[in-house]
Short mmCIF file of C-alpha atoms in Angstrom, two decimals:
data_model
loop_
_atom_site.label_atom_id
_atom_site.label_comp_id
_atom_site.label_asym_id
_atom_site.label_seq_id
_atom_site.Cartn_x
_atom_site.Cartn_y
_atom_site.Cartn_z
CA MET A 4 98.67 1.93 13.99
CA LYS A 5 97.60 3.22 17.48
CA PRO A 6 97.24 7.01 17.87
CA LEU A 7 100.00 8.84 19.86
CA GLY A 8 99.31 9.01 23.60
CA TRP A 9 100.57 12.18 25.46
CA LEU A 10 104.12 10.79 25.93
CA GLY A 11 104.19 10.37 22.11
CA ILE A 12 103.13 13.96 21.64
CA PHE A 13 105.72 15.19 24.15
CA ARG A 14 108.35 13.14 22.22
CA LEU A 15 107.78 14.79 18.94
CA GLY A 16 107.47 18.23 20.93
CA LEU A 17 111.15 17.67 21.67
CA VAL A 18 111.91 18.15 17.91
CA GLN A 19 110.25 21.69 18.33
CA THR A 20 112.35 22.25 21.44
CA ALA A 21 115.50 21.26 19.64
CA LEU A 22 114.59 23.53 16.59
CA GLY A 23 113.97 26.38 18.98
CA ALA A 24 117.48 25.74 20.72
CA ILE A 25 119.29 26.31 17.37
CA VAL A 26 117.18 29.34 16.13
CA VAL A 27 117.37 31.33 19.44
CA LEU A 28 121.01 31.57 19.26
CA THR A 29 120.83 32.94 15.42
CA THR A 30 118.14 35.42 16.01
CA SER A 31 119.32 36.84 19.34
CA THR A 32 123.12 35.95 20.13
CA ILE A 33 124.42 36.30 16.59
CA ASN A 34 122.42 39.31 16.04
CA ARG A 35 123.98 41.07 19.04
CA VAL A 36 127.44 39.95 18.55
CA MET A 37 127.22 41.49 14.78
CA VAL A 38 125.93 44.99 16.10
CA VAL A 39 127.87 45.27 19.38
CA GLU A 40 131.01 43.41 19.14
CA LEU A 41 131.73 43.82 15.40
CA ALA A 42 130.10 47.24 15.23
CA LEU A 43 128.19 46.44 12.07
CA PRO A 44 124.80 48.03 10.86
CA ALA A 45 121.74 46.64 12.54
CA MET A 46 120.36 46.31 9.13
CA LEU A 47 122.71 43.58 8.29
CA PRO A 48 121.40 40.74 10.86
CA GLY A 49 117.83 42.08 10.04
CA LEU A 50 118.49 41.18 6.35
CA LEU A 51 119.89 37.68 7.23
CA VAL A 52 116.85 36.76 9.43
CA GLY A 53 114.64 38.15 6.78
CA LEU A 54 116.33 35.61 4.27
CA HIS A 55 115.67 32.89 6.64
CA TYR A 56 111.90 33.84 6.50
CA ALA A 57 112.08 34.40 2.61
CA VAL A 58 113.07 30.78 2.09
CA GLN A 59 109.85 29.59 3.66
CA VAL A 60 108.16 29.97 0.30
CA LEU A 61 109.84 26.48 -0.58
CA ARG A 62 107.98 24.78 2.07
CA PRO A 63 105.42 23.35 -0.49
CA ARG A 64 108.24 21.88 -2.59
CA TRP A 65 109.75 20.03 0.50
CA GLY A 66 106.18 18.72 1.46
CA HIS A 67 105.94 17.43 -2.21
CA GLY A 68 109.12 15.62 -1.68
CA ALA A 69 107.67 13.90 1.46
CA ASP A 70 104.42 13.14 -0.33
CA VAL A 71 106.40 11.45 -3.27
CA GLY A 72 108.60 9.47 -0.81
CA GLY A 73 105.84 8.47 1.45
CA ARG A 74 108.02 8.91 4.48
CA LEU A 75 108.48 11.97 6.91
CA THR A 76 110.94 10.90 9.24
CA PRO A 77 113.98 11.40 6.68
CA TRP A 78 112.63 15.05 5.96
CA ILE A 79 112.19 15.77 9.64
CA LEU A 80 115.83 14.55 10.45
CA GLY A 81 117.27 15.86 7.25
CA GLY A 82 115.81 19.12 8.00
CA MET A 83 117.17 19.14 11.55
CA ALA A 84 120.66 18.33 10.34
CA THR A 85 120.42 21.06 7.72
CA LEU A 86 119.41 23.35 10.61
CA ALA A 87 122.30 22.24 12.85
CA LEU A 88 124.79 23.06 10.06
CA GLY A 89 123.25 26.45 9.48
CA GLY A 90 123.26 27.38 13.07
CA PHE A 91 127.07 26.43 13.46
CA GLY A 92 127.74 28.10 10.28
CA ALA A 93 126.27 31.61 11.45
CA ALA A 94 128.43 31.37 14.41
CA LEU A 95 131.42 30.58 12.14
CA GLY A 96 130.41 33.47 9.77
CA VAL A 97 130.45 36.14 12.54
CA ALA A 98 133.89 34.71 13.88
CA LEU A 99 135.21 35.29 10.32
CA MET A 100 134.08 38.63 10.22
CA GLN A 101 136.89 39.65 12.54
CA ASN A 102 139.30 39.55 9.79
CA SER A 103 137.27 39.63 6.63
CA THR A 104 133.78 41.04 6.67
CA LEU A 105 133.19 39.81 3.13
CA LEU A 106 134.28 36.34 3.75
CA GLY A 107 132.18 36.11 6.77
CA LEU A 108 129.15 37.77 5.09
CA MET A 109 129.24 35.07 2.56
CA VAL A 110 129.31 32.26 5.05
CA SER A 111 126.67 33.77 7.15
CA THR A 112 124.37 34.13 3.96
CA LEU A 113 124.90 30.52 3.22
CA ALA A 114 124.31 29.62 6.93
CA PHE A 115 120.78 31.65 7.19
CA LEU A 116 120.02 29.99 3.91
CA LEU A 117 120.48 26.53 5.58
CA ILE A 118 118.61 27.46 8.67
CA GLY A 119 115.55 28.46 6.58
CA ILE A 120 115.55 25.36 4.70
CA GLY A 121 116.07 23.34 7.87
CA VAL A 122 113.17 24.92 9.62
CA GLY A 123 110.94 24.56 6.75
CA ALA A 124 111.65 21.11 5.87
CA SER A 125 111.55 19.64 9.38
CA GLY A 126 108.65 21.78 10.71
CA THR A 127 106.44 21.04 7.65
CA SER A 128 107.11 17.17 7.96
CA LEU A 129 106.65 17.30 11.74
CA LEU A 130 103.27 18.80 11.65
CA VAL A 131 102.06 16.30 9.24
CA LEU A 132 103.24 13.47 11.19
CA LEU A 133 101.61 14.99 14.35
CA SER A 134 98.31 15.28 12.11
CA LYS A 135 98.55 11.64 11.25
CA ARG A 136 99.40 10.15 14.57
CA VAL A 137 97.40 12.22 17.01
CA GLU A 138 93.52 11.94 17.24
CA ASP A 139 91.23 14.73 16.45
CA LYS A 140 90.16 15.43 20.13
CA ARG A 141 93.92 15.81 21.08
CA ARG A 142 95.03 18.11 18.20
CA PRO A 143 94.44 21.39 19.98
CA ALA A 144 96.39 20.26 22.99
CA ALA A 145 98.99 18.74 20.68
CA ALA A 146 99.62 21.99 18.81
CA THR A 147 99.80 23.97 22.22
CA ILE A 148 102.45 21.50 23.48
CA VAL A 149 104.67 21.56 20.28
CA TRP A 150 104.56 25.56 20.40
CA VAL A 151 105.13 25.62 24.20
CA MET A 152 108.03 23.18 23.94
CA MET A 153 109.64 25.24 21.27
CA ILE A 154 109.36 28.33 23.40
CA ILE A 155 111.01 26.36 26.32
CA GLY A 156 113.92 25.56 23.76
CA PHE A 157 114.21 29.31 23.48
CA ILE A 158 114.32 30.00 27.23
CA VAL A 159 116.58 27.11 28.16
CA THR A 160 119.04 27.69 25.59
CA ALA A 161 119.31 31.50 26.12
CA ALA A 162 119.72 30.97 29.76
CA THR A 163 122.27 28.09 29.47
CA ALA A 164 124.28 29.28 26.58
CA GLY A 165 124.36 32.69 28.14
CA HIS A 166 126.22 31.13 31.14
CA PHE A 167 128.84 29.48 29.19
CA LEU A 168 129.33 32.53 26.73
CA ASP A 169 130.85 34.53 29.63
CA PRO A 170 133.42 35.82 29.55
CA PHE A 171 132.80 36.23 25.77
CA SER A 172 135.13 35.19 22.97
CA PHE A 173 134.54 34.07 19.41
CA SER A 174 135.94 30.68 20.34
CA ARG A 175 133.29 30.10 22.92
CA LEU A 176 130.65 31.24 20.60
CA LEU A 177 131.74 28.41 18.13
CA ALA A 178 132.22 25.98 20.77
CA VAL A 179 128.64 26.70 22.40
CA SER A 180 126.94 26.97 19.01
CA GLY A 181 128.63 23.55 17.90
CA ALA A 182 127.44 22.05 21.21
CA VAL A 183 123.80 23.30 20.88
CA SER A 184 123.56 22.19 17.22
CA ALA A 185 124.86 18.59 17.92
CA LEU A 186 122.85 18.12 21.08
CA ALA A 187 119.82 19.49 19.13
CA PHE A 188 120.17 16.98 16.40
CA LEU A 189 120.76 14.04 18.89
CA VAL A 190 117.49 14.89 20.66
CA SER A 191 115.64 15.01 17.44
CA VAL A 192 116.89 11.62 16.26
CA LEU A 193 115.84 9.98 19.64
CA ALA A 194 112.56 11.87 19.76
CA VAL A 195 111.38 10.52 16.08
CA SER A 196 112.92 7.08 16.28
CA GLY A 197 110.27 4.61 15.75
CA VAL A 198 107.30 7.17 15.74
CA GLU A 199 106.42 6.72 12.24
CA GLY A 200 106.64 2.95 11.92
CA ALA A 201 106.24 1.71 8.41
CA GLY A 202 105.02 5.24 7.25
CA VAL A 203 101.90 7.17 7.80
CA LEU A 204 101.51 8.95 4.53
CA GLN A 205 98.78 7.27 2.29
CA LYS A 206 100.38 7.01 -0.84
CA ALA A 207 99.06 4.69 -3.50
CA GLU A 208 101.49 2.49 -5.22
CA ASP A 209 99.98 2.56 -8.64
CA GLU A 210 99.51 6.42 -8.36
CA PRO A 211 101.83 8.23 -10.94
CA LYS A 212 104.39 10.59 -9.37
CA ILE A 213 103.35 13.98 -10.79
CA PRO A 214 105.56 16.91 -11.21
CA PHE A 215 105.55 19.68 -8.37
CA ARG A 216 103.79 22.24 -10.46
CA GLU A 217 100.77 19.96 -11.08
CA ALA A 218 100.69 19.01 -7.42
CA ILE A 219 100.70 22.43 -6.13
CA LEU A 220 97.99 23.46 -8.67
CA GLU A 221 95.88 20.53 -7.60
CA VAL A 222 96.09 21.51 -3.97
CA TRP A 223 95.41 25.28 -4.80
CA ALA A 224 92.26 24.23 -6.54
CA GLU A 225 90.83 22.55 -3.21
CA PRO A 226 88.77 25.36 -1.94
CA HIS A 227 89.46 24.59 1.77
CA SER A 228 93.38 24.72 0.91
CA ARG A 229 93.21 27.96 -0.78
CA LEU A 230 90.90 29.58 1.52
CA PHE A 231 92.99 28.44 4.55
CA ALA A 232 96.15 29.58 2.92
CA ILE A 233 94.65 33.11 2.46
CA PHE A 234 93.43 32.95 6.28
CA ILE A 235 96.83 32.08 7.60
CA PHE A 236 98.39 34.73 5.55
CA LEU A 237 96.08 37.55 6.61
CA SER A 238 95.96 36.52 10.21
CA MET A 239 99.76 36.12 10.64
CA VAL A 240 100.14 39.56 9.04
CA ALA A 241 97.69 41.09 11.76
CA TYR A 242 99.29 38.83 14.50
CA SER A 243 102.83 40.20 13.74
CA ALA A 244 102.27 43.59 12.53
CA GLN A 245 102.43 45.33 16.00
CA ASP A 246 105.85 43.64 16.75
CA LEU A 247 107.81 46.74 15.63
CA ILE A 248 105.39 49.55 16.64
CA LEU A 249 103.82 48.53 20.09
CA GLU A 250 106.94 49.63 22.01
CA PRO A 251 107.63 53.01 20.27
CA PHE A 252 103.73 53.61 20.56
CA ALA A 253 103.86 52.99 24.33
CA GLY A 254 106.97 55.50 24.64
CA VAL A 255 105.06 58.12 22.64
CA VAL A 256 101.62 57.95 24.23
CA PHE A 257 102.50 56.74 27.67
CA GLY A 258 106.03 58.09 28.12
CA LEU A 259 107.53 54.64 29.15
CA THR A 260 111.17 54.18 29.31
CA PRO A 261 113.07 51.56 27.17
CA GLY A 262 113.50 49.33 30.13
CA GLU A 263 109.62 49.57 30.73
CA THR A 264 108.64 48.89 27.04
CA THR A 265 110.89 45.89 27.07
CA LYS A 266 108.96 44.53 30.03
CA LEU A 267 105.74 45.32 28.29
CA ALA A 268 106.82 43.05 25.35
CA GLY A 269 107.53 40.35 28.12
CA LEU A 270 103.98 40.85 29.43
CA GLN A 271 102.57 40.39 25.69
CA HIS A 272 104.48 37.23 25.28
CA ALA A 273 103.36 35.95 28.76
CA GLY A 274 99.84 36.55 27.50
CA VAL A 275 100.57 34.56 24.24
CA LEU A 276 101.80 31.55 26.29
CA ALA A 277 98.92 31.73 28.66
CA GLY A 278 96.58 31.75 25.75
CA MET A 279 97.98 28.82 24.09
CA ILE A 280 97.98 26.87 27.34
CA MET A 281 94.29 27.82 28.01
CA VAL A 282 93.31 26.40 24.42
CA GLY A 283 95.19 23.15 25.39
CA LEU A 284 93.67 22.72 28.60
CA VAL A 285 90.21 23.69 27.98
CA SER A 286 90.09 21.48 24.66
CA THR A 287 91.26 18.47 26.70
CA VAL A 288 89.26 18.78 29.85
CA PHE A 289 86.15 19.67 27.92
CA SER A 290 86.57 17.70 24.87
CA ARG A 291 82.91 17.07 24.21
CA HIS A 292 81.91 20.72 24.64
CA LYS A 293 81.77 23.42 21.90
CA ALA A 294 84.37 25.14 23.61
CA ALA A 295 86.75 22.39 22.82
CA THR A 296 86.52 23.05 18.91
CA THR A 297 89.26 24.63 16.97
CA ARG A 298 86.42 26.70 15.15
CA PHE A 299 85.44 28.35 18.78
CA TRP A 300 88.98 29.20 19.59
CA THR A 301 90.15 30.13 16.01
CA VAL A 302 87.14 32.53 15.31
CA GLY A 303 86.94 33.76 19.01
CA GLY A 304 90.58 34.35 19.08
CA CYS A 305 90.48 36.58 16.04
CA LEU A 306 87.61 38.46 17.40
CA ALA A 307 89.23 39.03 20.69
CA SER A 308 92.34 40.22 18.98
CA ALA A 309 90.47 42.61 17.24
CA LEU A 310 88.74 43.77 20.29
CA ALA A 311 92.29 44.38 22.17
CA LEU A 312 93.47 46.35 19.06
CA ALA A 313 90.43 48.51 19.39
CA GLY A 314 91.61 48.97 22.94
CA LEU A 315 94.94 50.24 21.70
CA VAL A 316 93.06 52.73 19.57
CA ALA A 317 91.10 53.74 22.48
CA SER A 318 94.20 54.16 24.39
CA ALA A 319 95.78 56.41 21.83
CA ILE A 320 92.41 58.70 22.34
CA ILE A 321 92.25 58.66 26.17
CA GLY A 322 96.09 58.39 26.96
CA GLU A 323 96.87 58.39 30.67
CA GLY A 324 94.39 56.47 32.83
CA PHE A 325 93.58 53.89 30.27
CA PRO A 326 94.37 50.25 31.45
CA PHE A 327 97.25 50.03 28.82
CA ARG A 328 99.01 47.14 30.52
CA PRO A 329 96.12 44.84 31.00
CA ASN A 330 95.07 45.49 27.42
CA VAL A 331 98.41 44.42 26.04
CA PHE A 332 98.29 41.25 28.16
CA LEU A 333 94.60 40.71 26.65
CA LEU A 334 96.14 41.16 23.18
CA GLY A 335 98.71 38.48 23.83
CA LEU A 336 96.06 36.14 25.28
CA ALA A 337 93.71 36.49 22.35
CA ASN A 338 96.85 36.10 19.77
CA GLY A 339 97.93 33.00 21.76
CA ALA A 340 94.43 31.34 21.68
CA PHE A 341 94.11 32.09 18.01
CA ALA A 342 97.56 30.68 17.17
CA ALA A 343 97.21 27.42 19.10
CA ALA A 344 93.68 26.89 17.48
CA ALA A 345 95.00 27.70 13.94
CA ILE A 346 97.73 25.13 14.29
CA GLY A 347 95.11 22.60 15.55
CA ALA A 348 93.01 23.48 12.63
CA MET A 349 95.80 23.03 10.25
CA MET A 350 96.58 19.55 11.49
CA ARG A 351 92.86 18.67 11.13
CA LEU A 352 92.41 20.04 7.54
CA VAL A 353 95.72 18.66 6.20
CA ASN A 354 93.84 15.29 6.07
CA GLU A 355 91.09 16.75 3.82
CA GLY A 356 91.30 16.16 0.15
CA ASN A 357 93.66 13.82 -1.56
CA PRO A 358 95.67 11.89 1.30
CA SER A 359 98.82 11.86 -0.98
CA ARG A 360 99.02 15.52 -1.11
CA ALA A 361 99.21 16.14 2.92
CA GLY A 362 102.73 17.34 2.75
CA ILE A 363 102.35 19.69 0.09
CA ARG A 364 99.18 21.07 1.61
CA MET A 365 100.99 21.52 4.75
CA GLY A 366 103.74 23.32 2.99
CA LEU A 367 101.57 25.71 1.34
CA TRP A 368 100.24 26.72 4.66
CA GLY A 369 103.52 26.91 6.36
CA ALA A 370 104.93 29.03 3.39
CA ALA A 371 101.81 31.45 3.98
CA GLN A 372 102.62 31.39 7.65
CA GLY A 373 106.31 32.08 7.39
CA ILE A 374 106.09 34.82 4.58
CA ALA A 375 103.42 36.63 6.52
CA PHE A 376 105.16 36.45 9.90
CA GLY A 377 108.49 37.63 8.40
CA ALA A 378 106.60 40.52 6.53
CA GLY A 379 104.24 41.41 9.10
CA GLY A 380 106.62 43.60 11.45
CA LEU A 381 107.87 45.49 8.36
CA VAL A 382 104.40 46.01 6.91
CA GLY A 383 103.25 47.29 10.38
CA ALA A 384 106.33 49.83 10.42
CA MET A 385 105.97 50.77 7.08
CA ALA A 386 102.26 51.55 7.43
CA ALA A 387 102.95 53.61 10.58
CA ASP A 388 105.63 55.71 8.65
CA ILE A 389 103.22 56.18 5.72
CA ALA A 390 100.39 57.16 8.14
CA ARG A 391 102.64 59.74 9.83
CA PHE A 392 103.33 61.32 6.45
CA PHE A 393 99.64 61.91 5.83
CA ILE A 394 98.54 62.36 9.43
CA ALA A 395 99.94 65.32 11.68
CA SER A 396 99.67 63.29 15.00
CA GLN A 397 102.22 60.61 15.41
CA VAL A 398 99.57 59.08 18.04
CA ALA A 399 96.86 59.20 15.48
CA ALA A 400 99.09 57.46 12.80
CA TYR A 401 99.68 54.58 15.34
CA ALA A 402 96.15 54.37 16.08
CA VAL A 403 95.11 53.97 12.27
CA VAL A 404 97.56 51.16 12.07
CA PHE A 405 96.09 49.36 14.88
CA ALA A 406 92.58 49.93 13.32
CA ALA A 407 93.82 48.45 10.22
CA GLU A 408 95.39 45.23 12.02
CA GLY A 409 91.93 44.77 13.82
CA VAL A 410 90.14 44.87 10.64
CA LEU A 411 92.25 42.30 9.32
CA PHE A 412 91.53 40.19 12.11
CA LEU A 413 87.80 40.59 11.81
CA VAL A 414 88.33 39.32 8.07
CA SER A 415 90.12 36.39 9.29
CA ALA A 416 87.45 35.36 11.84
CA VAL A 417 84.93 35.34 8.85
CA LEU A 418 87.12 33.33 6.86
CA ALA A 419 87.90 30.84 9.77
CA ASP A 420 84.07 30.42 10.15
CA ARG A 421 83.60 29.81 6.54
CA ILE A 422 86.44 27.15 6.37
CA ALA A 423 84.87 25.36 9.41
CA ARG A 424 81.35 25.27 7.92
CA GLN A 425 82.98 23.97 4.61
CA SER A 426 84.86 21.43 6.42
CA ARG A 427 81.90 20.17 8.51
CA LEU A 428 79.61 20.03 5.44
CA ALA A 429 82.49 17.92 3.52
CA ARG A 430 82.91 15.47 6.42
CA GLY A 431 79.00 15.14 6.67
CA LEU A 432 78.79 14.24 2.90
CA ALA A 433 81.85 11.78 3.36
CA GLU A 434 79.93 10.01 6.33
CA GLN A 435 76.67 9.43 4.32
CA PRO A 436 75.86 5.88 3.70
CA ARG A 437 76.52 4.96 0.26
CA LYS A 438 73.40 3.03 -0.88
CA GLU A 439 73.43 4.33 -4.36
CA PRO A 440 77.39 4.43 -5.40
CA ASP A 441 76.86 6.45 -8.53
CA ILE A 442 74.85 9.22 -6.94
CA SER A 443 76.98 9.49 -3.94
CA GLY A 444 80.00 9.58 -6.07
CA LEU A 445 78.71 12.62 -7.95
CA ALA A 446 77.97 14.19 -4.58
CA LEU A 447 81.27 13.90 -3.41
CA GLY A 448 82.66 15.31 -6.79
CA ARG A 449 84.45 11.97 -7.97
#
């Protein structure tokens, strides 16, 4: 089957746009309604969102289901249907809380479980499908496109839904959520229709269907799969650990107002988006150059992130006069470059090893990413509190946490370089001519 062109990549990116459209309502609008309109503790929506991340641990199981079935499209659409149901269920849950907090909480808990399942099942299979249908030189750009299209889903839905939600009522919330969920599912159906064809998972008909436990242990035994999962976990903890402490740090050290720190967060996210686009453009325009490789951008992004975090440590020492805002933008730029390259590397490495384990392999890495991203902000905030307990200066406590994040990025850079070297060596062995089958078979570990 011919590799996907740019139009095909954009088509699959529409699934991410649809996914982002549903998720943004649950993590922003539903969150606000619980806290403001219903006057509930802010911890409650935080726990529900945390539940959505916790379910990501099951991604390998859903990937195994796709491996066994040999088809990805049913998992993508099934996941989107589940997500759509969960998105509407979250709106229904807060509407029910007007009269019964307990009943509304029960519905919301189930809804956020469905959201986590839907995101994990559809997202895992979508990345596997992209990795199978997109040629190697276009994978960094494809990773950028699908991520940016998810952000577009956030932006467009937030603006459009915000318009139709005013004047606010719970019936309007239900109508808007239902419309977004239905439209998102319809877009997903049209986006994936006919893309997979007869099936892209390489599944041997005579291969026995082994249980999930055996399959996950087999994948974990692969050096590159295990090492990449550790890399994803450490780097994503470092990536998200500053989420809850950067704005308080800016307020304490530079005296920024809440409005100014909110703008600072926007500046950082703009840097993330710019970094992703930069990776996609450079990798496409200079496809034959070293700067187009996922290794270059993954390692470089981790090192640049560590440098930007060192800048935050320096800003704590220097205070006023330090170019703090440019440093925050640099942190976002480096984070975006690393994230886009890491997804591109994930799409390439998922095809190394037993081809009939691609789904469970992607699921393992997706679980590492989801758990780390969900826990990272909490870990960063807890680390800051612990540091403040032992260190008299609040500013110095923040600096210690930023320095620890920088160290995590340095470790991640070393791991990324090691993974790239192992992968290149494995591909070199696989491409050697087999003049002596028995000897080459031993060399390949067969």
